XYZ file of C-alpha atoms in Angstrom:
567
model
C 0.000 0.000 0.000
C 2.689 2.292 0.909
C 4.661 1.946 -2.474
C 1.378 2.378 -4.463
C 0.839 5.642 -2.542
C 4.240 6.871 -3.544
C 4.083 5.869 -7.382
C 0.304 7.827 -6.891
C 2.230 10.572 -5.730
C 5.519 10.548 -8.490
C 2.699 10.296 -11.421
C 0.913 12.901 -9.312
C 3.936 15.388 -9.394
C 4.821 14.007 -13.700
C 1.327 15.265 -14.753
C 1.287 18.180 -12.884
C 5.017 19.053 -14.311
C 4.296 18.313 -17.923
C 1.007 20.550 -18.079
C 3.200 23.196 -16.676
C 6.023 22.990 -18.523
C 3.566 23.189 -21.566
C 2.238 26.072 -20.112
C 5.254 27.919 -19.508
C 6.401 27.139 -22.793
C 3.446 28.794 -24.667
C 3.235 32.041 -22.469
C 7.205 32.254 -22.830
C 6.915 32.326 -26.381
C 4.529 35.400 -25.745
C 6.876 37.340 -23.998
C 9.874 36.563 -25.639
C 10.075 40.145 -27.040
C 10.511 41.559 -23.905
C 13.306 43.735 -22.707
C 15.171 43.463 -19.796
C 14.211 47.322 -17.705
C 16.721 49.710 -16.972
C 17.225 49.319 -13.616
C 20.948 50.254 -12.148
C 21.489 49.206 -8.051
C 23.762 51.613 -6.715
C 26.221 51.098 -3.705
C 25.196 54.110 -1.604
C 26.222 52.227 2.239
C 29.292 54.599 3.078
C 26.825 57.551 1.725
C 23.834 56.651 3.688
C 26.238 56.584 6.474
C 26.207 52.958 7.621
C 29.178 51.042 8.788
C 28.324 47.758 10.175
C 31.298 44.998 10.220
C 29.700 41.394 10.605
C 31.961 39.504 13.186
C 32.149 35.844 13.114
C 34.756 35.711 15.509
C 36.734 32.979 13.394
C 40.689 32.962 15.111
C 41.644 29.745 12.956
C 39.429 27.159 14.527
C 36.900 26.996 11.671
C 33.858 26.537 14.116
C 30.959 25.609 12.198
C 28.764 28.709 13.987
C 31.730 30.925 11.964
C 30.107 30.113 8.308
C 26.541 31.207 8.873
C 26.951 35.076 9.013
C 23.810 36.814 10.139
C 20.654 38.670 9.266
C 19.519 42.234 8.583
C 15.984 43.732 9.071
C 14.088 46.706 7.478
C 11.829 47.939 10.164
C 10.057 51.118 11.280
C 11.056 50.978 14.772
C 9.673 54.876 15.686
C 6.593 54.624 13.925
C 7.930 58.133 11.967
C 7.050 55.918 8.514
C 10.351 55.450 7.224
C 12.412 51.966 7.001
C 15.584 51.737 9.726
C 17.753 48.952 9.548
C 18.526 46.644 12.336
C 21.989 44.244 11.498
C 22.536 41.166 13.611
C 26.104 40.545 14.868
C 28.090 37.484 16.217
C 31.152 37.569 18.842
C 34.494 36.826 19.559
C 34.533 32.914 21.473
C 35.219 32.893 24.914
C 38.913 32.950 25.566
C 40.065 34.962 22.292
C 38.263 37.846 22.910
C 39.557 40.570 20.757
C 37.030 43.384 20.853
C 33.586 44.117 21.640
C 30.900 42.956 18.618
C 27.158 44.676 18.670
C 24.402 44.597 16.637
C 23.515 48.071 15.018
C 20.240 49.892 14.769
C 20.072 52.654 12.301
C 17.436 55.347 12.175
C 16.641 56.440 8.950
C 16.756 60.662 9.214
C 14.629 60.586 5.578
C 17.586 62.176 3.599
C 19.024 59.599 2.510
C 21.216 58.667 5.418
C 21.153 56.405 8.676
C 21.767 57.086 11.767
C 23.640 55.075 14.467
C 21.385 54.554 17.610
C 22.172 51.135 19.046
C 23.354 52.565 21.971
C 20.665 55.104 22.675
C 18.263 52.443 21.861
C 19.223 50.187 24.563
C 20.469 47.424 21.950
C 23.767 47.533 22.699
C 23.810 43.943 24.021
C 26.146 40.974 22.844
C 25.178 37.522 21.377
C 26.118 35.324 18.906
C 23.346 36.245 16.810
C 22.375 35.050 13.364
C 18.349 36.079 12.657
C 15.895 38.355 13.834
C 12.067 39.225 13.737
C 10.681 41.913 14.087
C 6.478 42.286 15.276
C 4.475 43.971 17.413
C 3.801 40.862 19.796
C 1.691 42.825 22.508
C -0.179 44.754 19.965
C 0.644 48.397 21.216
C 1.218 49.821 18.202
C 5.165 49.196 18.434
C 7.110 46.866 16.400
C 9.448 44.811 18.693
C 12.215 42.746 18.176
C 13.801 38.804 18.450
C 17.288 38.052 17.778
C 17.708 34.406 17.616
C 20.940 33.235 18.297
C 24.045 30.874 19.136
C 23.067 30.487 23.165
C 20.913 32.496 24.888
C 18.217 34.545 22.186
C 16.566 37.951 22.918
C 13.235 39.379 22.843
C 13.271 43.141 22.955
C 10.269 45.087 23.666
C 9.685 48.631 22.153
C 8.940 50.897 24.594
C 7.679 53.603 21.801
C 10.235 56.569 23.166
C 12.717 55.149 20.728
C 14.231 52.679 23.503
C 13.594 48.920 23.619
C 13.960 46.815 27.083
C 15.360 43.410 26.796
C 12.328 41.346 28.453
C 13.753 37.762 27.606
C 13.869 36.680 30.871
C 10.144 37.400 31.689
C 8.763 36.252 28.474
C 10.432 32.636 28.073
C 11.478 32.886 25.228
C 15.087 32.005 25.087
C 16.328 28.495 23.507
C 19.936 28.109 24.460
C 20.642 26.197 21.508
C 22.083 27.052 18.006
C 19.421 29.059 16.557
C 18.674 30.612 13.094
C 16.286 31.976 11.406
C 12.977 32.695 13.059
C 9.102 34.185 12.025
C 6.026 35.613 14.235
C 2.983 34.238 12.699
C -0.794 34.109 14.475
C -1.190 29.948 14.160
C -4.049 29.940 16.580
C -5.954 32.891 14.939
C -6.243 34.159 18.929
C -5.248 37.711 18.098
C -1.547 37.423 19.323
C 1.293 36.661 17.208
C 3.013 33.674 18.421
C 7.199 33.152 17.726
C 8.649 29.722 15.375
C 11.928 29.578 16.292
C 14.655 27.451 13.789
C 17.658 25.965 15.254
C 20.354 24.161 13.597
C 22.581 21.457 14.866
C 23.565 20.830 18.168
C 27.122 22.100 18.146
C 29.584 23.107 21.057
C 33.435 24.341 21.382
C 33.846 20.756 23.855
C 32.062 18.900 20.847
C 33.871 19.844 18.024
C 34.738 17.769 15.313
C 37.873 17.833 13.069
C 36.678 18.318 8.863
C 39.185 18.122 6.391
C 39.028 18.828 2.263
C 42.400 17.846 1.509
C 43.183 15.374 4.116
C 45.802 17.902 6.288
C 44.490 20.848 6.997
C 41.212 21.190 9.169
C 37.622 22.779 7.143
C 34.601 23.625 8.317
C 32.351 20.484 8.571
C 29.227 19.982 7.068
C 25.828 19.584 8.968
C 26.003 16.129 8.599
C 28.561 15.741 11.122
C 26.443 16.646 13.648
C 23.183 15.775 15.158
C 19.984 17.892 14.008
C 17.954 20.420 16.712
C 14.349 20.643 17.181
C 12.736 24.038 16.280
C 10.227 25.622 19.002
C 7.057 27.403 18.393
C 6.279 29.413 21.654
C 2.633 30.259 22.066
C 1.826 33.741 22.806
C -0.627 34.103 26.046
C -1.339 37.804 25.382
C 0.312 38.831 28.476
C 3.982 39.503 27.683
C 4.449 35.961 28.409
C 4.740 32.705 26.072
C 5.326 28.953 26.305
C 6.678 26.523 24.450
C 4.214 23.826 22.874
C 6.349 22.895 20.470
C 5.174 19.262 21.321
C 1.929 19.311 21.592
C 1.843 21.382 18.294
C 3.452 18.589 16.710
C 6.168 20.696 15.267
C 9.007 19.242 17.948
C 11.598 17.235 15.552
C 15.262 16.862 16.504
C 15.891 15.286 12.745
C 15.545 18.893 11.370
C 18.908 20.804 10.580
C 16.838 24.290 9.998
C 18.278 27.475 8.636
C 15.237 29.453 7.070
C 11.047 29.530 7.488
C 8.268 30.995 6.095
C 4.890 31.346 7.413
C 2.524 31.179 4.262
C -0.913 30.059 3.521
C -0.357 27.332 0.811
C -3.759 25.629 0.612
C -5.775 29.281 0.911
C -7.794 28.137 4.186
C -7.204 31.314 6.233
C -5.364 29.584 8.426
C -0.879 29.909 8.270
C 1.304 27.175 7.347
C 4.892 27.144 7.735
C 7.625 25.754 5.358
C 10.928 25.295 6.627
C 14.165 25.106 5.035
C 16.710 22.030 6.498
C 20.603 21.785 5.536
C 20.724 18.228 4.098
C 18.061 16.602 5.519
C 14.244 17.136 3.868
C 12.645 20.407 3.904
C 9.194 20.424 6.225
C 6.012 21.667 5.008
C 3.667 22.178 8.129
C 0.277 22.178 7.558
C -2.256 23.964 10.141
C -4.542 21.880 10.913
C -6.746 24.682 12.996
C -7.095 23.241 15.989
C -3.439 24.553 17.533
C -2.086 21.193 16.011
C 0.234 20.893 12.366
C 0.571 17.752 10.023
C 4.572 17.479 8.679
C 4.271 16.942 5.204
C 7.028 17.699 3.939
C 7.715 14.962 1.509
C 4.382 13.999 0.584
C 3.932 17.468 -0.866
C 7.148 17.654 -2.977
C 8.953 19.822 -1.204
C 11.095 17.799 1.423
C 13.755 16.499 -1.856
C 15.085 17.740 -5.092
C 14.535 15.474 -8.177
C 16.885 13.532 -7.636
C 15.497 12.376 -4.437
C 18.141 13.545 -2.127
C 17.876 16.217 0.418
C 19.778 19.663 -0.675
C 21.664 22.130 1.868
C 18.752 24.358 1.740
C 19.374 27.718 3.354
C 16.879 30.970 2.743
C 13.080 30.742 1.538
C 10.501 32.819 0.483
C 7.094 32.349 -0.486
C 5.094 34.648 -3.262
C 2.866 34.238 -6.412
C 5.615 34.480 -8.797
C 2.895 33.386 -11.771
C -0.750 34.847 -11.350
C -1.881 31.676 -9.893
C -3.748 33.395 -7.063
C -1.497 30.752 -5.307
C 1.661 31.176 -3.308
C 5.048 28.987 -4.387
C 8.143 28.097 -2.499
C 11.594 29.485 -3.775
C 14.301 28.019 -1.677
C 18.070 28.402 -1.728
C 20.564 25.307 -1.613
C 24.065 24.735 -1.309
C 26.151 24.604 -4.531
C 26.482 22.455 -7.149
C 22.673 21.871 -6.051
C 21.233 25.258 -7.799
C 17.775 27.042 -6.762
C 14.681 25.244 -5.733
C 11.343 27.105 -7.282
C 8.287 24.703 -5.944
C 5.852 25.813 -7.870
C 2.253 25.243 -5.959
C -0.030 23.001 -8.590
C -3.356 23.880 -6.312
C -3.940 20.163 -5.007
C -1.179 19.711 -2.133
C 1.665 19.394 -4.917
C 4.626 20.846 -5.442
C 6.759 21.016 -8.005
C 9.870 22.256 -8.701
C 10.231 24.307 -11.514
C 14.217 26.040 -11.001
C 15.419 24.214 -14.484
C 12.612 25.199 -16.824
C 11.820 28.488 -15.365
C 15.338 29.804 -16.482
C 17.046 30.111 -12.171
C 18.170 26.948 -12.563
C 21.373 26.625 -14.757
C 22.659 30.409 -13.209
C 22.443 29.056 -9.769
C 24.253 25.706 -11.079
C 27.731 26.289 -9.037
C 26.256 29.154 -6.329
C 25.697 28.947 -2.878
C 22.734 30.468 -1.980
C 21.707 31.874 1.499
C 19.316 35.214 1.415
C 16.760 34.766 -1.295
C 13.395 36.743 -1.781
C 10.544 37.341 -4.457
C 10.358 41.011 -5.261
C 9.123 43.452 -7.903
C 12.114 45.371 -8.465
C 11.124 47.104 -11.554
C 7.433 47.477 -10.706
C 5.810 46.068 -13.392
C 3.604 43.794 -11.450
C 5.515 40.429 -11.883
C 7.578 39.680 -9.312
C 11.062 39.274 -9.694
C 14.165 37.498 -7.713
C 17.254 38.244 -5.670
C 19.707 35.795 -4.015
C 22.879 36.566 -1.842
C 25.069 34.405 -2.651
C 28.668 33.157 -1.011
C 30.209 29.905 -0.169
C 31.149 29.011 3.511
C 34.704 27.659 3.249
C 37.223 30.267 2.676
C 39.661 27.939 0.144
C 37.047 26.405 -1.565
C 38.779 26.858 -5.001
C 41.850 24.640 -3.470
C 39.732 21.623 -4.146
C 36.750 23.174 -6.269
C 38.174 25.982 -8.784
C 34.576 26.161 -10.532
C 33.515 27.688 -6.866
C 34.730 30.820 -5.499
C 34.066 31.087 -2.007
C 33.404 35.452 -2.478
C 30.443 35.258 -5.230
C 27.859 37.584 -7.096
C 24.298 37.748 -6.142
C 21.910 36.929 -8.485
C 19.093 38.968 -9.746
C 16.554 37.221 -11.917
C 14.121 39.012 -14.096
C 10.346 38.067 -14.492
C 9.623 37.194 -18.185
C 6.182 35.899 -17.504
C 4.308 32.814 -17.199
C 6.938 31.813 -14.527
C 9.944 32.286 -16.703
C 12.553 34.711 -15.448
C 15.874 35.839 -16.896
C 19.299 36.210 -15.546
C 20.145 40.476 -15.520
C 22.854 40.731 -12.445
C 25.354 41.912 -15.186
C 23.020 44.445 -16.337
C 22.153 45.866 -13.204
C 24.836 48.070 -12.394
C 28.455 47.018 -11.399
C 28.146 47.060 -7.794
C 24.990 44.365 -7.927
C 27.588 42.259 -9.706
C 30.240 42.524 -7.136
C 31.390 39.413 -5.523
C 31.057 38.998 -1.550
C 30.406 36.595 0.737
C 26.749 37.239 1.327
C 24.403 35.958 3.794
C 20.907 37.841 4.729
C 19.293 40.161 2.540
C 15.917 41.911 2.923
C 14.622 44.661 1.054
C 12.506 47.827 1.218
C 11.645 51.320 0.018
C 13.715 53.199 2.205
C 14.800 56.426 0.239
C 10.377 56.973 -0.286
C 10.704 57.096 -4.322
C 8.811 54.124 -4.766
C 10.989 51.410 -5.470
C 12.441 49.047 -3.512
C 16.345 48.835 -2.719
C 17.970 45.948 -1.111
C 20.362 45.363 1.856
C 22.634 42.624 2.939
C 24.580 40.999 5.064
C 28.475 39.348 4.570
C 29.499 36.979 6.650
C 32.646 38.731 8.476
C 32.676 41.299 6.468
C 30.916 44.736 5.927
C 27.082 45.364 5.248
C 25.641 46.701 1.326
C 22.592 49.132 1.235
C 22.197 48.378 -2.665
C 19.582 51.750 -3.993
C 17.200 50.789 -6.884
C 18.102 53.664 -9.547
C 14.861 52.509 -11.906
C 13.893 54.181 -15.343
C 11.358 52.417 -16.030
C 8.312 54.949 -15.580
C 6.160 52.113 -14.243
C 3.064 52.977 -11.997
C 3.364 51.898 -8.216
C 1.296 51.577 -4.621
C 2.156 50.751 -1.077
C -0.107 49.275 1.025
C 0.270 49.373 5.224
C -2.214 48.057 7.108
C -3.465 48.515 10.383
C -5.313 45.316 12.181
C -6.614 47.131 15.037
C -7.022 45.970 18.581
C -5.800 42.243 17.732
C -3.014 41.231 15.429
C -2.277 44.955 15.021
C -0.015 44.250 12.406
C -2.001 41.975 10.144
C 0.143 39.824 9.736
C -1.224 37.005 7.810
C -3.615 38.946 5.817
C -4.048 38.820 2.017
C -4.306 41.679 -0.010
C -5.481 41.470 -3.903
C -5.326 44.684 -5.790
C -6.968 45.589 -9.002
C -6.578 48.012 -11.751
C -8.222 47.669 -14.699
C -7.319 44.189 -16.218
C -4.500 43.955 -13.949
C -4.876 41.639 -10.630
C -2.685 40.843 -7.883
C -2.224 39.148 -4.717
C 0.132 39.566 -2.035
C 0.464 38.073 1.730
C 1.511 40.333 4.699
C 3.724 38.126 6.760
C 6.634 38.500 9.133
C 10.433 37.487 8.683
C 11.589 34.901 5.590
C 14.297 35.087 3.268
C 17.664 33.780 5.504
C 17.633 35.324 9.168
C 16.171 38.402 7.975
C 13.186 40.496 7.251
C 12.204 43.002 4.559
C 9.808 45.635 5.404
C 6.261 45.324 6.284
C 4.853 47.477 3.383
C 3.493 46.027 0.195
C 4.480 47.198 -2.674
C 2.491 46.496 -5.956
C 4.137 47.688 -9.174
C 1.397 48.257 -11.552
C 3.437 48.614 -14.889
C 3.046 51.433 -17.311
C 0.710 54.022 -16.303
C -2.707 53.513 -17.180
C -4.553 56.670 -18.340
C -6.246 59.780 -16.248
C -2.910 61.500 -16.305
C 0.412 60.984 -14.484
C -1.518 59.746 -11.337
C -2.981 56.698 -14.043
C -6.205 54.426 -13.233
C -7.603 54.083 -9.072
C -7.011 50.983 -8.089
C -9.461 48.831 -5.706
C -7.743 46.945 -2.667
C -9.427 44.049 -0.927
C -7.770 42.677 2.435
C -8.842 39.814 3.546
C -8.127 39.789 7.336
C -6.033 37.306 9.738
C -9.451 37.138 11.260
C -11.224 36.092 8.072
C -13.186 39.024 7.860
C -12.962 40.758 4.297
C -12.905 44.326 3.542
C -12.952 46.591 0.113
C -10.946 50.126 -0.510
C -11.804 51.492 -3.640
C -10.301 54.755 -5.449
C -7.137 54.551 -4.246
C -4.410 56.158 -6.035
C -0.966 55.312 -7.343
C 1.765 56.742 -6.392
C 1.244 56.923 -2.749
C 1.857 54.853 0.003
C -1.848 53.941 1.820
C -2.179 53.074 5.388
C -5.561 50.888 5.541
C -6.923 50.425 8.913
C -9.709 47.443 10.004
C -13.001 48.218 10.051
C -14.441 47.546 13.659
């Protein structure tokens, strides 16, 4: 029974890939005529005044905590409406401790520059960090913030005077193990936004183990060497308080090796599901079951292997209708030599993964991918891809010389019908500069519109990448405002429409690898569509975390829109 349920399952995932590929094939041939836009990203991060040095603390060791680097975050953390920027830091190890490493905080003054407030904020505290999340868990109207880390992790609460107290101790919140990445998501619909934690492996400076790549000199070991660490959702009990029920949730698994999660709502039931992104063992798709309870089905849905049916080092994720389905897909970023995962979502619990016929595939070949989002760069309404890219051992090319360990991210192009286009060259030189890049996260933070992208390098200095666009396409941001519970909607989908043009995003929390882009939706709405420069009023409808739905017509382009619940 059980091997008649799996060849069910392969034709299952055949017929489903065929009938797409055919599809793709025809609507390609549509848009082959298309150019690429002229979009130039622009190194502006000694400009904009930002400084940050990632510090892995690596002394010669090669501790496998030293390769993971750590995440950034667009977030407005003084409610004045423009994006700050929040960069996660690591530490010297105990015993070779060379200098003092902090995250930084920078408040964005609206000119163009940041500036540095970690101090004044009262985040001046040290951790081997690697993610962070940023929500307003206590629904005041405040976004707060969790750095999950190596050890010890840290909830910060905003205290909306432009100061955050550290309240881990109070909340219980803090897994001492080797975290990652990490999302707030409402699972139980209650009103309060509850906290998935990922951790990795279980790792320690006593437990150690000695990796080699040319049978001398010690490397940083692969995952595989060690055991795998159980994530934790903590519940949130509306109080300042949470607890773990990561158990009785059914999401406790010590087999997982997770570096990057994404709350989305795959099946369109209301209710969030999370997929979670494991370093060589399968990938888990949790499905919400809606009674505080998930179902692990990863594998069953197509998502827990590649095609060759071996797990991949999977590292970032995001989740987005990259095709007009109305349905949201999985783009996930593996190790190299492994190339770009793109699960497309067939509609009937199936996923398949589209990376070599969608045109990500073959670019992404001999890349190691970590930060990786959906975005529409060029506002044209399809939505595009970025991926920060860079390998984690420092001689790789001693035993690899295809792989460099410092590499280019890649920037992929929407064609249409789920094809996209390789355009990092054409993008402006610094896009195509190689680093060593770990989280990314993007955002509209200079107000023009567009959205510009940051990242992280793993011991090495942060990018603020500006979006210099000419491509005269229309545009709208969307905020919302969930009132009394779930004040920051998170969860909520939100399907725009202008004219013949339709689209659907979902307003969720943290993805990509350890980091977070901003809160706002952007929806590029392509060339203006008559009634002068402002072009057609679009109609918004939200559909609530709560279920309820709401309608906001006449809006206009151009302008960001802050659209509050109805009581």
């Amino acid at each position: 029974m059980r091997a008649l349920r799996k060849l069910a399952l392969v034709l299952l995932v055949m017929l489903a890939a065929c009938k797409r590929a055919a599809e793709t094939e025809k609507t390609s041939d549509t848009n082959s005529a298309l150019a690429p836009p002229k979009v130039v990203f622009t190194d502006v991060t000694r400009q904009a005044g930002i400084s940050f040095v990632h510090n892995s603390g690596a002394f010669g060791r090669k501790y496998l905590p030293e390769t993971m680097g750590s995440g950034v975050a667009f977030l407005d953390y003084d409610g004045d409406g423009r994006q700050d920027l929040y960069f996660v830091n690591s530490m010297d190890w105990p015993g070779h401790r060379k200098k003092k490493s902090l995250p930084a905080l920078y408040r964005n003054k609206g000119d163009g520059t940041f500036e540095d407030v970690t101090r004044t904020a009262g985040l001046a505290v040290e951790s081997y960090g690697i993610g962070v999340a940023a929500a307003d868990y206590d629904n005041d109207g405040k976004v707060d913030l969790f750095v999950n880390a190596l050890g010890p992790d840290h909830l910060f609460h905003n205290r909306g005077d432009g100061t955050f107290e550290d309240v881990t101790a109070r909340s219980g919140v803090s897994d001492p193990a080797f975290g990652s990445s990490a999302t707030w998501l409402d699972y139980d619909r209650d009103g309060f936004l509850d906290l998935f934690t990922c951790n990795y492996v279980e790792w320690s400076e006593s437990t150690d183990i000695f990796c080699t790549l040319d049978g001398v000199t010690k490397s940083y070991c692969t995952p595989e060497s060690y055991r795998g660490a159980t994530n934790r959702l903590f519940r949130n009990g509306g109080d300042g308080t949470f607890e773990d029920v990561s158990r009785r949730a059914g999401v406790y698994q010590p087999t997982g090796k997770s570096l990057g999660v994404v709350a989305f709502d795959y099946d369109d039931d209301g209710w969030p599901d999370l997929a979670v992104a494991n370093d060589t063992q399968p990938n888990f798709l949790y499905h919400n079951r809606r009674d505080g309870t998930f179902e692990e089905i990863g594998v069953s849905s197509g998502i827990g292997f590649g095609e060759d049916g071996k797990a991949r080092g999977a590292m970032g994720i995001d989740a987005a209708d990259y095709d007009g389905s109305g349905r949201e897909s999985l783009l996930i970023g593996n190790f190299a030599n492994e190339m770009l995962a793109l699960y497309h979502n067939t509609g009937n619990g199936i996923f398949v993964d589209e990376a070599p016929v969608s045109g990500i595939g073959q670019p992404s070949l001999l890349t190691l991918a970590f930060g990786c989002f959906f975005f529409d760069y060029d506002l044209d309404s399809r939505r595009d891809i970025f991926v920060a890219n860079g390998h984690v051992e420092t001689d790789i090319e001693r035993v690899q010389p295809s792989v460099t360990y410092a590499e280019p991210p890649h920037l992929f192009w929407s064609v249409g019908g789920g094809r996209f286009e390789s355009v990092t060259r054409e993008s402006g030189e610094a896009l195509g500069v190689p680093r060593v890049g770990r989280g990314a996260a993007y955002a509209d933070f200079d107000g023009d519109g567009d959205l510009d992208v940051a990242m992280t390098t793993n011991n090495g200095a942060a990018v603020l990448l500006r979006n210099d666009g000419e491509t005269g396409n229309d545009w709208i941001r969307i905020q919302l405002s969930g009132g009394a519970a779930n004040r920051d909607a998170i969860g909520a989908r939100v399907t725009l429409k202008a004219g013949s043009l339709a689209e659907t995003r979902w307003l969720r929390s943290s993805s990509s690898y350890a980091s977070q882009s901003e809160r706002v939706l952007t929806f590029g709405l392509g060339p203006p569509r008559g009634r002068g420069a402002g072009g057609t009023p679009v109609e918004v409808e939200v559909v609530w975390p709560d279920g309820k739905t709401q309608k906001f017509p006449s809006l206009a382009p151009g302008k960001l829109h802050v659209l509050e619940k109805s009581p």
